[in-house]
C-alpha positions as protocol buffer text, in pm:
chain_id: "A"
residue {
  index: 1
  type: MET
  ca { x: 0 y: 0 z: 0 }
}
residue {
  index: 2
  type: LYS
  ca { x: 281 y: 241 z: 82 }
}
residue {
  index: 3
  type: LYS
  ca { x: 435 y: 177 z: -260 }
}
residue {
  index: 4
  type: ILE
  ca { x: 103 y: 263 z: -424 }
}
residue {
  index: 5
  type: ILE
  ca { x: 72 y: 584 z: -224 }
}
residue {
  index: 6
  type: LEU
  ca { x: 429 y: 682 z: -313 }
}
residue {
  index: 7
  type: LEU
  ca { x: 356 y: 617 z: -680 }
}
residue {
  index: 8
  type: VAL
  ca { x: 41 y: 827 z: -661 }
}
residue {
  index: 9
  type: LEU
  ca { x: 222 y: 1118 z: -504 }
}
residue {
  index: 10
  type: LEU
  ca { x: 520 y: 1102 z: -737 }
}
residue {
  index: 11
  type: THR
  ca { x: 287 y: 1096 z: -1035 }
}
residue {
  index: 12
  type: GLY
  ca { x: 69 y: 1377 z: -906 }
}
residue {
  index: 13
  type: LEU
  ca { x: 328 y: 1610 z: -769 }
}
residue {
  index: 14
  type: VAL
  ca { x: 565 y: 1613 z: -1065 }
}
residue {
  index: 15
  type: GLY
  ca { x: 397 y: 1922 z: -1200 }
}
residue {
  index: 16
  type: CYS
  ca { x: 397 y: 2089 z: -861 }
}
residue {
  index: 17
  type: ALA
  ca { x: 769 y: 2075 z: -805 }
}
residue {
  index: 18
  type: GLU
  ca { x: 956 y: 2401 z: -830 }
}
residue {
  index: 19
  type: ASN
  ca { x: 1300 y: 2527 z: -742 }
}
residue {
  index: 20
  type: LYS
  ca { x: 1308 y: 2681 z: -398 }
}
residue {
  index: 21
  type: SER
  ca { x: 1472 y: 3019 z: -376 }
}
residue {
  index: 22
  type: SER
  ca { x: 1622 y: 3156 z: -61 }
}
residue {
  index: 23
  type: SER
  ca { x: 1358 y: 3425 z: -24 }
}
residue {
  index: 24
  type: SER
  ca { x: 1075 y: 3373 z: 222 }
}
residue {
  index: 25
  type: VAL
  ca { x: 820 y: 3487 z: -38 }
}
residue {
  index: 26
  type: ALA
  ca { x: 915 y: 3202 z: -270 }
}
residue {
  index: 27
  type: SER
  ca { x: 905 y: 2962 z: 22 }
}
residue {
  index: 28
  type: LYS
  ca { x: 559 y: 3079 z: 125 }
}
residue {
  index: 29
  type: ASN
  ca { x: 435 y: 3046 z: -233 }
}
residue {
  index: 30
  type: HIS
  ca { x: 574 y: 2693 z: -249 }
}
residue {
  index: 31
  type: ASP
  ca { x: 408 y: 2604 z: 83 }
}
residue {
  index: 32
  type: LYS
  ca { x: 76 y: 2745 z: -37 }
}
residue {
  index: 33
  type: GLU
  ca { x: 101 y: 2555 z: -366 }
}
residue {
  index: 34
  type: LEU
  ca { x: 183 y: 2233 z: -181 }
}
residue {
  index: 35
  type: TYR
  ca { x: -110 y: 2288 z: 56 }
}
residue {
  index: 36
  type: GLU
  ca { x: -345 y: 2342 z: -239 }
}
residue {
  index: 37
  type: THR
  ca { x: -213 y: 2028 z: -408 }
}
residue {
  index: 38
  type: CYS
  ca { x: -267 y: 1827 z: -90 }
}
residue {
  index: 39
  type: LYS
  ca { x: -625 y: 1956 z: -69 }
}
residue {
  index: 40
  type: VAL
  ca { x: -684 y: 1834 z: -424 }
}
residue {
  index: 41
  type: ILE
  ca { x: -539 y: 1494 z: -333 }
}
residue {
  index: 42
  type: ASP
  ca { x: -765 y: 1478 z: -27 }
}
residue {
  index: 43
  type: GLY
  ca { x: -1075 y: 1563 z: -230 }
}
residue {
  index: 44
  type: LEU
  ca { x: -992 y: 1312 z: -502 }
}
residue {
  index: 45
  type: SER
  ca { x: -911 y: 1046 z: -244 }
}
residue {
  index: 46
  type: ARG
  ca { x: -1244 y: 1098 z: -67 }
}
residue {
  index: 47
  type: ALA
  ca { x: -1454 y: 1097 z: -382 }
}
residue {
  index: 48
  type: ILE
  ca { x: -1283 y: 799 z: -539 }
}
residue {
  index: 49
  type: MET
  ca { x: -1288 y: 588 z: -223 }
}
residue {
  index: 50
  type: GLU
  ca { x: -1654 y: 677 z: -162 }
}
residue {
  index: 51
  type: GLY
  ca { x: -1725 y: 545 z: -510 }
}
residue {
  index: 52
  type: ARG
  ca { x: -1522 y: 234 z: -437 }
}
residue {
  index: 53
  type: GLN
  ca { x: -1704 y: 166 z: -111 }
}
residue {
  index: 54
  type: THR
  ca { x: -2050 y: 222 z: -262 }
}
residue {
  index: 55
  type: GLY
  ca { x: -1992 y: -17 z: -550 }
}
residue {
  index: 56
  type: THR
  ca { x: -1886 y: 201 z: -842 }
}
residue {
  index: 57
  type: ALA
  ca { x: -1701 y: -13 z: -1093 }
}
residue {
  index: 58
  type: MET
  ca { x: -1331 y: 68 z: -1135 }
}
residue {
  index: 59
  type: VAL
  ca { x: -1374 y: 118 z: -1510 }
}
residue {
  index: 60
  type: ASP
  ca { x: -1638 y: 384 z: -1442 }
}
residue {
  index: 61
  type: SER
  ca { x: -1404 y: 568 z: -1204 }
}
residue {
  index: 62
  type: ILE
  ca { x: -1120 y: 550 z: -1456 }
}
residue {
  index: 63
  type: ASN
  ca { x: -1351 y: 679 z: -1731 }
}
residue {
  index: 64
  type: ILE
  ca { x: -1443 y: 979 z: -1515 }
}
residue {
  index: 65
  type: ALA
  ca { x: -1075 y: 1048 z: -1442 }
}
residue {
  index: 66
  type: GLU
  ca { x: -989 y: 1030 z: -1813 }
}
residue {
  index: 67
  type: GLN
  ca { x: -1234 y: 1312 z: -1886 }
}
residue {
  index: 68
  type: SER
  ca { x: -1011 y: 1570 z: -1718 }
}
residue {
  index: 69
  type: ASP
  ca { x: -860 y: 1827 z: -1954 }
}
residue {
  index: 70
  type: ASP
  ca { x: -558 y: 1863 z: -1726 }
}
residue {
  index: 71
  type: PRO
  ca { x: -313 y: 1578 z: -1800 }
}
residue {
  index: 72
  type: GLU
  ca { x: -151 y: 1597 z: -1455 }
}
residue {
  index: 73
  type: LEU
  ca { x: -485 y: 1589 z: -1276 }
}
residue {
  index: 74
  type: ARG
  ca { x: -597 y: 1304 z: -1502 }
}
residue {
  index: 75
  type: GLU
  ca { x: -290 y: 1094 z: -1417 }
}
residue {
  index: 76
  type: LEU
  ca { x: -326 y: 1176 z: -1048 }
}
residue {
  index: 77
  type: ALA
  ca { x: -692 y: 1071 z: -1045 }
}
residue {
  index: 78
  type: ILE
  ca { x: -613 y: 748 z: -1228 }
}
residue {
  index: 79
  type: SER
  ca { x: -333 y: 667 z: -984 }
}
residue {
  index: 80
  type: ILE
  ca { x: -553 y: 738 z: -682 }
}
residue {
  index: 81
  type: THR
  ca { x: -827 y: 523 z: -838 }
}
residue {
  index: 82
  type: LYS
  ca { x: -589 y: 230 z: -876 }
}
residue {
  index: 83
  type: ALA
  ca { x: -478 y: 270 z: -514 }
}
residue {
  index: 84
  type: ALA
  ca { x: -838 y: 290 z: -389 }
}
residue {
  index: 85
  type: TYR
  ca { x: -945 y: -21 z: -573 }
}
residue {
  index: 86
  type: ALA
  ca { x: -655 y: -217 z: -423 }
}
residue {
  index: 87
  type: ILE
  ca { x: -837 y: -181 z: -89 }
}
residue {
  index: 88
  type: PRO
  ca { x: -1131 y: -414 z: -14 }
}
residue {
  index: 89
  type: ARG
  ca { x: -1489 y: -298 z: -34 }
}
residue {
  index: 90
  type: TYR
  ca { x: -1671 y: -326 z: 298 }
}
residue {
  index: 91
  type: ASN
  ca { x: -2035 y: -413 z: 363 }
}
residue {
  index: 92
  type: THR
  ca { x: -2122 y: -201 z: 667 }
}
residue {
  index: 93
  type: ASN
  ca { x: -2151 y: 175 z: 656 }
}
residue {
  index: 94
  type: GLU
  ca { x: -1921 y: 203 z: 958 }
}
residue {
  index: 95
  type: ASN
  ca { x: -1643 y: 4 z: 790 }
}
residue {
  index: 96
  type: GLN
  ca { x: -1693 y: 191 z: 463 }
}
residue {
  index: 97
  type: GLN
  ca { x: -1655 y: 526 z: 639 }
}
residue {
  index: 98
  type: LYS
  ca { x: -1345 y: 400 z: 818 }
}
residue {
  index: 99
  type: ALA
  ca { x: -1193 y: 287 z: 487 }
}
residue {
  index: 100
  type: ILE
  ca { x: -1271 y: 625 z: 328 }
}
residue {
  index: 101
  type: ASN
  ca { x: -1121 y: 823 z: 617 }
}
residue {
  index: 102
  type: ASP
  ca { x: -817 y: 596 z: 647 }
}
residue {
  index: 103
  type: PHE
  ca { x: -750 y: 628 z: 273 }
}
residue {
  index: 104
  type: ARG
  ca { x: -787 y: 1007 z: 279 }
}
residue {
  index: 105
  type: ASN
  ca { x: -557 y: 1032 z: 579 }
}
residue {
  index: 106
  type: GLU
  ca { x: -291 y: 811 z: 421 }
}
residue {
  index: 107
  type: MET
  ca { x: -296 y: 1009 z: 97 }
}
residue {
  index: 108
  type: TYR
  ca { x: -290 y: 1345 z: 274 }
}
residue {
  index: 109
  type: GLN
  ca { x: -16 y: 1240 z: 513 }
}
residue {
  index: 110
  type: ALA
  ca { x: 200 y: 1117 z: 227 }
}
residue {
  index: 111
  type: CYS
  ca { x: 149 y: 1452 z: 53 }
}
């Protein structure tokens, strides 16, 4: 699972990397950009895992991800989808919510 998360983040954050300058303004901009990227990862992780836990077929989730006009976002969503579908689907609402929250937390923490 950790390898999948690392792959997701490496794929998704390639476009977010930038050279850090020594100025605090550049550092703050980088921190803000990273925070915004992590929020996107959290939102994608939640939505995709909710779909997974409620029975959405993986092919349907991939098809939705492929509709993105942004190639980086598209690849990120596909990677997160593959990671989400590697996790079992649970029957009870309680276990589904736990799986969703655990997945979101793992993705956000890795970010």
